[in-house]
mmCIF file of C-alpha atoms (C1' of nucleotides) in Angstrom:
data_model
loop_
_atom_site.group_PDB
_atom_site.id
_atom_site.type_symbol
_atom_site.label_atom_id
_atom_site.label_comp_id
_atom_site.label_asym_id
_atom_site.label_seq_id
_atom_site.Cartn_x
_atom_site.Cartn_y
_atom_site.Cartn_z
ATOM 1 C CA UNK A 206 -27.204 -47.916 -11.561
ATOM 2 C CA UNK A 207 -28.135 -50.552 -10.977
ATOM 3 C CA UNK A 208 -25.540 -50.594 -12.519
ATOM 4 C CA UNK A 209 -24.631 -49.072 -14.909
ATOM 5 C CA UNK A 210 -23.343 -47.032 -14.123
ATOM 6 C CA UNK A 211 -24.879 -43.376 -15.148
ATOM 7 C CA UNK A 212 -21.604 -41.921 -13.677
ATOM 8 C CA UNK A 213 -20.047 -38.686 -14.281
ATOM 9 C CA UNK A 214 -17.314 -38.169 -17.244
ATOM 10 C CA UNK A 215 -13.817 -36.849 -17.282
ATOM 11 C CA UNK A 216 -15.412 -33.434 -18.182
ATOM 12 C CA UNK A 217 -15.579 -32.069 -21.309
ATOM 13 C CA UNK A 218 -13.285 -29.334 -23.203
ATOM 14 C CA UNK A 219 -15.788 -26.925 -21.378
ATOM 15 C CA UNK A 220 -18.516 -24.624 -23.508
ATOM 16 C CA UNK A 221 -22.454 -24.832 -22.854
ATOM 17 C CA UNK A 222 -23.384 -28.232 -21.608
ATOM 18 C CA UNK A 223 -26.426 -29.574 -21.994
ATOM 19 C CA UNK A 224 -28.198 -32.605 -23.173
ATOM 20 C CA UNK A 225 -32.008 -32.086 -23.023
ATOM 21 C CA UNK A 226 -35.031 -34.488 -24.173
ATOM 22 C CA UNK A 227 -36.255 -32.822 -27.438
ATOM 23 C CA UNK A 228 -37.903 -30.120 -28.286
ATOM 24 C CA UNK A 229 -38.211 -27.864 -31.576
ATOM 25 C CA UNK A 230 -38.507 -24.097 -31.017
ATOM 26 C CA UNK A 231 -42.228 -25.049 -30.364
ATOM 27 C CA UNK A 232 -41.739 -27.966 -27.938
ATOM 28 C CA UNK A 233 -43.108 -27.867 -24.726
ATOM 29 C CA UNK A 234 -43.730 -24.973 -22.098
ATOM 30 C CA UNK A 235 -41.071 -24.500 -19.872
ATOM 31 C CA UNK A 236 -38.084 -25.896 -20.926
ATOM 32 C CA UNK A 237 -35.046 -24.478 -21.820
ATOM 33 C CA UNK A 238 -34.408 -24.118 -25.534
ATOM 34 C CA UNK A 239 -31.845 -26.386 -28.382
ATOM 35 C CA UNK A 240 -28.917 -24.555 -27.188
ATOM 36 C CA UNK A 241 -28.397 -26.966 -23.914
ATOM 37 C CA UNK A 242 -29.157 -30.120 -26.069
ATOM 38 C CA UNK A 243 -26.191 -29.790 -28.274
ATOM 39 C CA UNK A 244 -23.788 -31.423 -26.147
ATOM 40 C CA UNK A 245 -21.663 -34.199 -27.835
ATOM 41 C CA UNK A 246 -20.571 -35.952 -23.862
ATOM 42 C CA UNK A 247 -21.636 -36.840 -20.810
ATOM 43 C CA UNK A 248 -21.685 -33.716 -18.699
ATOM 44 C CA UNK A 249 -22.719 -33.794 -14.991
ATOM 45 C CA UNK A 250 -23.961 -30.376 -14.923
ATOM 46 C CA UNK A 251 -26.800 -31.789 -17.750
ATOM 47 C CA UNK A 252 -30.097 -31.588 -15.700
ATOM 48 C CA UNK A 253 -30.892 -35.327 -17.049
ATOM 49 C CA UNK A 254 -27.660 -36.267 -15.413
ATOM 50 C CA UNK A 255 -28.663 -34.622 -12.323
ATOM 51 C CA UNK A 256 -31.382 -36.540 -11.743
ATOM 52 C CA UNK A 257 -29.568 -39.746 -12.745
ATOM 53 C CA UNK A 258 -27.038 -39.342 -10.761
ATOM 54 C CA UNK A 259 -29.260 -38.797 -7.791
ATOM 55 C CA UNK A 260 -31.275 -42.312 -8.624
ATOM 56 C CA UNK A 261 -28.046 -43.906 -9.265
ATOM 57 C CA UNK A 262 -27.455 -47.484 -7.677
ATOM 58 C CA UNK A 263 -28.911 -50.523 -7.312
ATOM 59 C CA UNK A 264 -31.198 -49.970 -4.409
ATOM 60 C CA UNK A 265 -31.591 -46.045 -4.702
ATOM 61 C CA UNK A 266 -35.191 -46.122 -6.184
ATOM 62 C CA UNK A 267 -36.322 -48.435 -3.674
ATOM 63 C CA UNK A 268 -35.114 -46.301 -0.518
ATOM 64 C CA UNK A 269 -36.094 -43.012 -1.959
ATOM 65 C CA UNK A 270 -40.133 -45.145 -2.801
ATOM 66 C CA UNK A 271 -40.103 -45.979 0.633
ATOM 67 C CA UNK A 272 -39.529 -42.525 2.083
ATOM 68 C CA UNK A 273 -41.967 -41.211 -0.290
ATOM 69 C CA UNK A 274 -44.491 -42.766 2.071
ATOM 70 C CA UNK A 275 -43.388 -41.169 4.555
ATOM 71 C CA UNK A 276 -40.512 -40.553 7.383
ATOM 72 C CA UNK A 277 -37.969 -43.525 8.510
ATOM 73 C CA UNK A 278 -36.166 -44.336 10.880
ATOM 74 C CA UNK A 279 -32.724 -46.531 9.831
ATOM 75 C CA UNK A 280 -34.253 -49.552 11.279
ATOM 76 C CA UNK A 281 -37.332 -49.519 9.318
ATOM 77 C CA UNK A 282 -35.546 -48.719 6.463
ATOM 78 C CA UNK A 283 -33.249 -51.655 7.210
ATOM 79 C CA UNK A 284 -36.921 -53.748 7.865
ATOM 80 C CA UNK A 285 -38.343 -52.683 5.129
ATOM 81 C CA UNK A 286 -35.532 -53.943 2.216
ATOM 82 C CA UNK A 287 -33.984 -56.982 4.085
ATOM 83 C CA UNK A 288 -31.694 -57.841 1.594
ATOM 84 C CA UNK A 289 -30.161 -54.511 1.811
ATOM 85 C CA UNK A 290 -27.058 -54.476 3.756
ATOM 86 C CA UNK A 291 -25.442 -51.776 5.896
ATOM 87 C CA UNK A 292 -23.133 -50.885 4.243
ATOM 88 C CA UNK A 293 -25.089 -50.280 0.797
ATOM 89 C CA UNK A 294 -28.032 -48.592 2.752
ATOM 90 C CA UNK A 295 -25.568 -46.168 4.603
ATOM 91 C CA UNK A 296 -23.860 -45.585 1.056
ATOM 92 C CA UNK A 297 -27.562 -44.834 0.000
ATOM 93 C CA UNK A 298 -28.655 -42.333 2.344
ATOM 94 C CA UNK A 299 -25.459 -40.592 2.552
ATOM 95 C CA UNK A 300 -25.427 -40.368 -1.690
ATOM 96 C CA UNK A 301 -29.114 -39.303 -1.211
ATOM 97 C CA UNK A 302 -28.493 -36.783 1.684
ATOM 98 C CA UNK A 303 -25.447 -34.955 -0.164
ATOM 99 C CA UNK A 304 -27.772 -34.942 -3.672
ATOM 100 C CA UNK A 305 -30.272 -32.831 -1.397
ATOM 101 C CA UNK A 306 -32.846 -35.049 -1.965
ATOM 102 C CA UNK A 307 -32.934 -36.925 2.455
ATOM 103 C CA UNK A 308 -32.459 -35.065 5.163
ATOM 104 C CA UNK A 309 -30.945 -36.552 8.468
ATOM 105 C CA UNK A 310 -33.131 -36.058 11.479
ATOM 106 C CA UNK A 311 -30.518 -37.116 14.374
ATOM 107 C CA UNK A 312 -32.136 -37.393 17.793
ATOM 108 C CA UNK A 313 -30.038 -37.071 20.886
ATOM 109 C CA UNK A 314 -30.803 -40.001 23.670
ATOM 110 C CA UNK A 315 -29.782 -44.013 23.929
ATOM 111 C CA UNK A 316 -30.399 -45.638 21.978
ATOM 112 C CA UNK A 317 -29.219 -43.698 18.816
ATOM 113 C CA UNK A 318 -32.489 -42.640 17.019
ATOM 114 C CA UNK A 319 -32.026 -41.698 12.959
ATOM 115 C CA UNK A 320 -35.266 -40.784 11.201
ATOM 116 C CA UNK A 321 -34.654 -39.325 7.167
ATOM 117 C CA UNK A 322 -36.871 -37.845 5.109
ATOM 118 C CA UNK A 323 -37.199 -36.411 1.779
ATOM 119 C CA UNK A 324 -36.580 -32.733 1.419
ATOM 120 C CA UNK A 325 -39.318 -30.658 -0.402
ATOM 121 C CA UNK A 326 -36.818 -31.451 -3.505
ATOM 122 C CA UNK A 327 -36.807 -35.385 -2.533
ATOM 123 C CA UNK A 328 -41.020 -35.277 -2.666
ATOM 124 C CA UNK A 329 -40.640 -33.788 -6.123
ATOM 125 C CA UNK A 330 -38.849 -37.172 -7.294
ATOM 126 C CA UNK A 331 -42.676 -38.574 -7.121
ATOM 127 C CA UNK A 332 -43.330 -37.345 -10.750
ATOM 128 C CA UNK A 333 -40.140 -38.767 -12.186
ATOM 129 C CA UNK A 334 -40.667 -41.911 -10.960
ATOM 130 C CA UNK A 335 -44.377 -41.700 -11.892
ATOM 131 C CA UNK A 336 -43.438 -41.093 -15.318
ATOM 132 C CA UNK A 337 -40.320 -44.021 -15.339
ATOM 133 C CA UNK A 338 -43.212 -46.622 -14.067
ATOM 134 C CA UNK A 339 -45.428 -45.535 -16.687
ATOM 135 C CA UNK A 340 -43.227 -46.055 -19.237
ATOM 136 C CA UNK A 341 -41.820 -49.746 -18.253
ATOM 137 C CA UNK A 342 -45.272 -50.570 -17.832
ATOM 138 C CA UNK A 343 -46.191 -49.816 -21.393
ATOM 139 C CA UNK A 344 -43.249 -52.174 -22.127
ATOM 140 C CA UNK A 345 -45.876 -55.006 -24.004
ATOM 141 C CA UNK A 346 -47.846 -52.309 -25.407
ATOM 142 C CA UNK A 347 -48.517 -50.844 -29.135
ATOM 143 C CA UNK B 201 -24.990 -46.211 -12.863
ATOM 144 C CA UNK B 202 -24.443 -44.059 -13.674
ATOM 145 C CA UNK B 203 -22.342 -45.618 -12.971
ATOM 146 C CA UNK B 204 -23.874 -47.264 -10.601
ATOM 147 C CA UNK B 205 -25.771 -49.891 -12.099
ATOM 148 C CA UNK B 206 -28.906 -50.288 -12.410
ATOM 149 C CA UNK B 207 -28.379 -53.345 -13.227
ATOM 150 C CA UNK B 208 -30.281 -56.565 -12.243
ATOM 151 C CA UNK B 209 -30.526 -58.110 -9.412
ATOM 152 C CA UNK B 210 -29.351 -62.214 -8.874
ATOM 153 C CA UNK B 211 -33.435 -62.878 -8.301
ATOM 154 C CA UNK B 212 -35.583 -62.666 -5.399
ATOM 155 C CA UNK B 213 -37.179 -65.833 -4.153
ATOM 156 C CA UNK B 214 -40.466 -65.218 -6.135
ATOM 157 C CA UNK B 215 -43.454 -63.699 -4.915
ATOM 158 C CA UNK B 216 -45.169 -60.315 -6.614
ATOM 159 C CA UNK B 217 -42.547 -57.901 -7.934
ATOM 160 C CA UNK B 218 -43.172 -54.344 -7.641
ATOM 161 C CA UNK B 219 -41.714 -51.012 -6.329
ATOM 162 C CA UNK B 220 -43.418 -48.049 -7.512
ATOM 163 C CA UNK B 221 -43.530 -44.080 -7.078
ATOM 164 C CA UNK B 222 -45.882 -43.711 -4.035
ATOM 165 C CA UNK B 223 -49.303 -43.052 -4.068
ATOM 166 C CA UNK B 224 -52.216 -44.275 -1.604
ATOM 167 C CA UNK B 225 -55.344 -45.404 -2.235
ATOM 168 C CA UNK B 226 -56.491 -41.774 -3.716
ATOM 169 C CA UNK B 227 -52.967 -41.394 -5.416
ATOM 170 C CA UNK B 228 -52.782 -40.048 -9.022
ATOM 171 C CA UNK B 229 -55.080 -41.331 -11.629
ATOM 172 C CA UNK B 230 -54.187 -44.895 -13.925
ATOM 173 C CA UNK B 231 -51.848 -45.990 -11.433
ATOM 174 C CA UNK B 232 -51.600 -49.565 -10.308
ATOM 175 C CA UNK B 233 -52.101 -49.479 -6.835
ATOM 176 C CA UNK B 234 -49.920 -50.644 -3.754
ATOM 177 C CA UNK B 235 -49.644 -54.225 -4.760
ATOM 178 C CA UNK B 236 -46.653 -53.522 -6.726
ATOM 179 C CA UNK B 237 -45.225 -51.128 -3.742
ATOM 180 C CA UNK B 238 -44.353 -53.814 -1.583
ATOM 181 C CA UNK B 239 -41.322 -55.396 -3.121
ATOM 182 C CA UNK B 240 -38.395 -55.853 -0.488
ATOM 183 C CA UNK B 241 -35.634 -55.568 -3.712
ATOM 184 C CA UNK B 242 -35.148 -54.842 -7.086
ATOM 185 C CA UNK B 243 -37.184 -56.646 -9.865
ATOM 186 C CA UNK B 244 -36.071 -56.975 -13.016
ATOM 187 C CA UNK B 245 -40.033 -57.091 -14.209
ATOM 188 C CA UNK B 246 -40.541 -54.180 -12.055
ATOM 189 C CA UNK B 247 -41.490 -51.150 -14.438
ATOM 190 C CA UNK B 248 -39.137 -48.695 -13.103
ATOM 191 C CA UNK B 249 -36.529 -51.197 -13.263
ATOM 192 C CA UNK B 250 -37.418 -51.797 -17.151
ATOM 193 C CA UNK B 251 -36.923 -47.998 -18.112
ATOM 194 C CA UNK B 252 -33.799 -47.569 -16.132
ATOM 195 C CA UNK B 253 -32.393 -50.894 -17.264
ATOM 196 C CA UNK B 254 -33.498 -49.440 -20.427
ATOM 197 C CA UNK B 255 -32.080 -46.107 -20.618
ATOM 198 C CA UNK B 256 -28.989 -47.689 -18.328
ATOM 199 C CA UNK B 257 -25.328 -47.015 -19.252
ATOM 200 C CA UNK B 258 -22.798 -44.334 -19.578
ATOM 201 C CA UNK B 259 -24.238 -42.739 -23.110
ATOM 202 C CA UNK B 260 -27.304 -44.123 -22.957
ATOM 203 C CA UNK B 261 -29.490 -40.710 -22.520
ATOM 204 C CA UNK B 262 -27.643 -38.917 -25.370
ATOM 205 C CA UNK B 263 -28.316 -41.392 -28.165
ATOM 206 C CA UNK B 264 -31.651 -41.701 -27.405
ATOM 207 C CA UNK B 265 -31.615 -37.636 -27.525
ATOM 208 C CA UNK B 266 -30.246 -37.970 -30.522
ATOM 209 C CA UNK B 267 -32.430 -39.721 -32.118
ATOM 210 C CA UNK B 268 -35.777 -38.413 -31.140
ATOM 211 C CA UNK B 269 -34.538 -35.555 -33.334
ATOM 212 C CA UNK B 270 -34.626 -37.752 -36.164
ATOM 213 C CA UNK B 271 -33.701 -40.815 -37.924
ATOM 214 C CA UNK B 272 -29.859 -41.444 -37.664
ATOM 215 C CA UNK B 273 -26.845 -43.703 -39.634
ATOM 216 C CA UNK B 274 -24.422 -44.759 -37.674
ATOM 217 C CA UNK B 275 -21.715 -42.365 -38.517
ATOM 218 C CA UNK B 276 -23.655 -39.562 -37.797
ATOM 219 C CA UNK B 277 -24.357 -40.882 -34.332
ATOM 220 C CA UNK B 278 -20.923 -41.345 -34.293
ATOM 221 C CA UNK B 279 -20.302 -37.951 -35.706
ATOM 222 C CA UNK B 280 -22.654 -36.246 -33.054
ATOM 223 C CA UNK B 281 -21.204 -37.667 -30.162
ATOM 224 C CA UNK B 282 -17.367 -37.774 -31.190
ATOM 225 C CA UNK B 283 -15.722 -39.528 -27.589
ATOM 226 C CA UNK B 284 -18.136 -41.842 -28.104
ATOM 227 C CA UNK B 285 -16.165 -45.182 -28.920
ATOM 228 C CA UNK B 286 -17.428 -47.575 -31.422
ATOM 229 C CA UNK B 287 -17.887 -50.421 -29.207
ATOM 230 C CA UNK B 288 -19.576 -48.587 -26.293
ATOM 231 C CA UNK B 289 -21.973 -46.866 -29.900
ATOM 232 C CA UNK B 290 -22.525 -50.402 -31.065
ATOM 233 C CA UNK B 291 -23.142 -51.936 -27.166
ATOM 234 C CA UNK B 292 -25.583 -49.093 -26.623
ATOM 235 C CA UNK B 293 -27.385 -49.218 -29.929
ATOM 236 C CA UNK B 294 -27.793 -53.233 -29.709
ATOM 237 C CA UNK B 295 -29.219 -52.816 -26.049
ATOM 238 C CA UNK B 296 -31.521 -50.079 -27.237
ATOM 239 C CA UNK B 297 -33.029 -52.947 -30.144
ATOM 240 C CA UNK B 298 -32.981 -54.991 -27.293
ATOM 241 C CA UNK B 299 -35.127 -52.872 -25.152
ATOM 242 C CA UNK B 300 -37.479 -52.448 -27.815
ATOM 243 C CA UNK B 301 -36.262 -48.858 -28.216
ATOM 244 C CA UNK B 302 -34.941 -48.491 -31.558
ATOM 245 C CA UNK B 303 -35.357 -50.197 -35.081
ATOM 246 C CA UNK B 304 -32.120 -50.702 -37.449
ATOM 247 C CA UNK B 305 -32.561 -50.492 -40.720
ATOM 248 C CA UNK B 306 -30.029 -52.084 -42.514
ATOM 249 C CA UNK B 307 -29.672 -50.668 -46.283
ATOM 250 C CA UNK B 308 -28.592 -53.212 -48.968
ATOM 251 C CA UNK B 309 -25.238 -51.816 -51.477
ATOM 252 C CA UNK B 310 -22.606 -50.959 -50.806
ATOM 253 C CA UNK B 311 -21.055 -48.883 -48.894
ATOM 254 C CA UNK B 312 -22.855 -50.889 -46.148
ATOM 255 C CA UNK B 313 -25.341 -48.140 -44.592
ATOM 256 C CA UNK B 314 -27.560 -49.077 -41.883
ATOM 257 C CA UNK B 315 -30.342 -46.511 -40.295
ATOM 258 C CA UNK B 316 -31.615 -46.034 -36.446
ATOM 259 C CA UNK B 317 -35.054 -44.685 -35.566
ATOM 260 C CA UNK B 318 -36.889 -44.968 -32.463
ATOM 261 C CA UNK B 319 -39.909 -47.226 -32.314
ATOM 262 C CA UNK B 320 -43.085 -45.694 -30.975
ATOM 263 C CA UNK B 321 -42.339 -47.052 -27.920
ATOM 264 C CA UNK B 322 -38.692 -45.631 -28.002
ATOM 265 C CA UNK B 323 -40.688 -42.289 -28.781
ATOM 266 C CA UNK B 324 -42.255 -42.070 -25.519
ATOM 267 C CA UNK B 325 -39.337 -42.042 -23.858
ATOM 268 C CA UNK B 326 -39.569 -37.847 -24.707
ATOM 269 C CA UNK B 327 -41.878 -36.762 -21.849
ATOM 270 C CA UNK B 328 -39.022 -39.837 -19.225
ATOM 271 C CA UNK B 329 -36.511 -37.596 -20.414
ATOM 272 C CA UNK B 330 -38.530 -34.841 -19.817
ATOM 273 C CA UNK B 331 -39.325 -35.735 -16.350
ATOM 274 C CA UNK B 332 -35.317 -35.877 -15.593
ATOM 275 C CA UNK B 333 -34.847 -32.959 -17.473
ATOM 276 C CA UNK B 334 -37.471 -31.227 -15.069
ATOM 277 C CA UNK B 335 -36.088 -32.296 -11.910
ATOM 278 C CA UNK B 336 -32.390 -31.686 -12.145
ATOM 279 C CA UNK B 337 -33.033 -28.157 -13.892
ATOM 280 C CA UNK B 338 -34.566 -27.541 -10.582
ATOM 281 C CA UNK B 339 -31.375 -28.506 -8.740
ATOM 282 C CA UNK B 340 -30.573 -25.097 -6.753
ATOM 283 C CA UNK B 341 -34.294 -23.767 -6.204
ATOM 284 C CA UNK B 342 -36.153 -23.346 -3.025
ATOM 285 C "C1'" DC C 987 -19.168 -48.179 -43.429
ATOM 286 C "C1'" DT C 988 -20.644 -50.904 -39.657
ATOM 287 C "C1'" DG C 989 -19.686 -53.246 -36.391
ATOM 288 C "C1'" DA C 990 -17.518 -57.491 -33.221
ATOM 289 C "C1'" DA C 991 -13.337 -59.192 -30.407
ATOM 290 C "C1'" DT C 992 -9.967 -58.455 -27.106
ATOM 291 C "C1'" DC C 993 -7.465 -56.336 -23.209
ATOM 292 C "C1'" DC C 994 -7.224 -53.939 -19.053
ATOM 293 C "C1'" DC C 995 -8.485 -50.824 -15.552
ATOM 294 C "C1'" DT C 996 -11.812 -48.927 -12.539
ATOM 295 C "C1'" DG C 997 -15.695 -48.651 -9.507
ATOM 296 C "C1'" DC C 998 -19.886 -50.939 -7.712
ATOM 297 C "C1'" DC C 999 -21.888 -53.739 -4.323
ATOM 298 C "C1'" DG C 1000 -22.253 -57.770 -1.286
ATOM 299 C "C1'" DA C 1001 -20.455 -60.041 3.028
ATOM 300 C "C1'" DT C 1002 -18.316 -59.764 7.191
ATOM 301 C "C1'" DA C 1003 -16.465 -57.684 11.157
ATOM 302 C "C1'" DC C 1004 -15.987 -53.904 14.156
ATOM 303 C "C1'" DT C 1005 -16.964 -49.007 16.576
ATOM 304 C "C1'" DG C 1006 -19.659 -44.899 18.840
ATOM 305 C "C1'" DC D 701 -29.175 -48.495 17.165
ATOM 306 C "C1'" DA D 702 -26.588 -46.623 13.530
ATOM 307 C "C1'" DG D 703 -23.297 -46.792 11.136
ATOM 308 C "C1'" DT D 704 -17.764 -47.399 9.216
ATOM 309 C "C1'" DA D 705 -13.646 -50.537 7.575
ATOM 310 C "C1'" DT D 706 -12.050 -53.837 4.699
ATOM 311 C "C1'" DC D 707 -11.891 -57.208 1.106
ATOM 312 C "C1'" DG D 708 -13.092 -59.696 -3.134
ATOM 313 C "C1'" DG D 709 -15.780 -60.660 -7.302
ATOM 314 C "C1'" DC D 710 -17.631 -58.952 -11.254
ATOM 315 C "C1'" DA D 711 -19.557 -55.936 -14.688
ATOM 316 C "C1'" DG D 712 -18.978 -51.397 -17.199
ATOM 317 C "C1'" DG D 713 -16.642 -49.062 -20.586
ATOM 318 C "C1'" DG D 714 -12.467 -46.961 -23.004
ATOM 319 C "C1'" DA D 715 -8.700 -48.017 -26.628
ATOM 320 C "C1'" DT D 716 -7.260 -50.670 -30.083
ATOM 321 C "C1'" DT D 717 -7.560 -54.038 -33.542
ATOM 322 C "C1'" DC D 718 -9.857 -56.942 -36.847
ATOM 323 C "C1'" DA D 719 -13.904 -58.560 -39.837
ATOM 324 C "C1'" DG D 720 -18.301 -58.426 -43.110
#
DNA sequence: CTGAATCCCTGCCGATACTG
DNA sequence: CAGTATCGGCAGGGATTCAG
């Protein structure tokens, strides 16, 4: 993340896990209920983990906006975030492809053709990032 | 940033930051528009950038939960989230002020007994969570 | 009680060079 | 074209200790 890293802990004793956003018995629609927000550590199996862990690293948000408009082949990914290297944008993809969010479209021939796009799970990263814009752009607000 | 780090970047020669969620011209409503979409790295003033920077850090996510149940002292942050060392507690709450997240309210006697709440704009950080909470809960579907 | 200071270890990520 | 291999610098964060 960027830093930061959002990693994953040494694992906890073992019980429920859980760590949710907050919601009395009469929060939202939907969600799953207090018992999953007790947690007292970092667990990976946490949903908000989940999705951390799948935007983690400098770079990650950028690659998975660009695919959001659409397939891309490694080059234009490459064109499209010069000051990306290799090595970080292979680390990328890879990270994204194994999080299920990219799918690898290899294509046999010469030269070597990669395109990637976002799953059906990857497209549904749209909201969350919706929502983390709207909230850094309220940042002067109130 | 986890782990990874979300960190910022060393600074982009200038130009218009950006780097948002994806949406054309007919995207979702109040949306800036794809001005901000066409940033070639990460920005620290770009508003994704802001929340994850914001909610950045091993930790992070869980004190915030923690607190949008309610108004916390330190040792019962401490006391809710028990591997939680004091200097990574005090690093994450002074970031959090920082961010614009949460107030301290420092008590005058003695023992010394200082308060955490979220600010309203710490508050909104709810439906963020939310939004994570959404998408990794929806890890194995499809 | 509420932190800040220090130490050390680990993992990220950037640059460069090389392979299928 | 599409990556992997390697190396080095640096920041994150856990444990412990000390201070207001």
């Amino acid at each position: 993340m960027t830093h930061r890293t959002v990693g994953h802990p040494s694992g906890p004793p073992a019980g429920p896990p859980g760590h949710h956003p907050a919601n009395g018995p009469s929060g939202p629609p939907g969600l799953p209920d207090d018992p999953l927000a007790q947690v007292t550590a970092p667990a990976s199996d946490c949903p908000v983990e989940i999705t951390l862990a799948a935007l983690h690293g400098r770079w990650t948000t950028l690659v998975v906006r660009e695919m959001l408009r659409g397939e891309r082949s490694y080059s234009e990914l490459r064109d499209a975030l010069p000051a990306l290297s290799d090595k970080v944008l292979s680390d990328r993809l890879s990270h994204l492809v194994t999080a299920g969010v990219v799918e690898r479209d290899r294509r046999p021939g010469w030269p070597a053709r990669v395109h990637y796009r976002l799953t059906s799970h990857g497209h549904r990263l749209g909201p969350v990032l919706q929502a983390l814009w709207d909230w850094g752009a309220q940042a002067g607000e109130d």
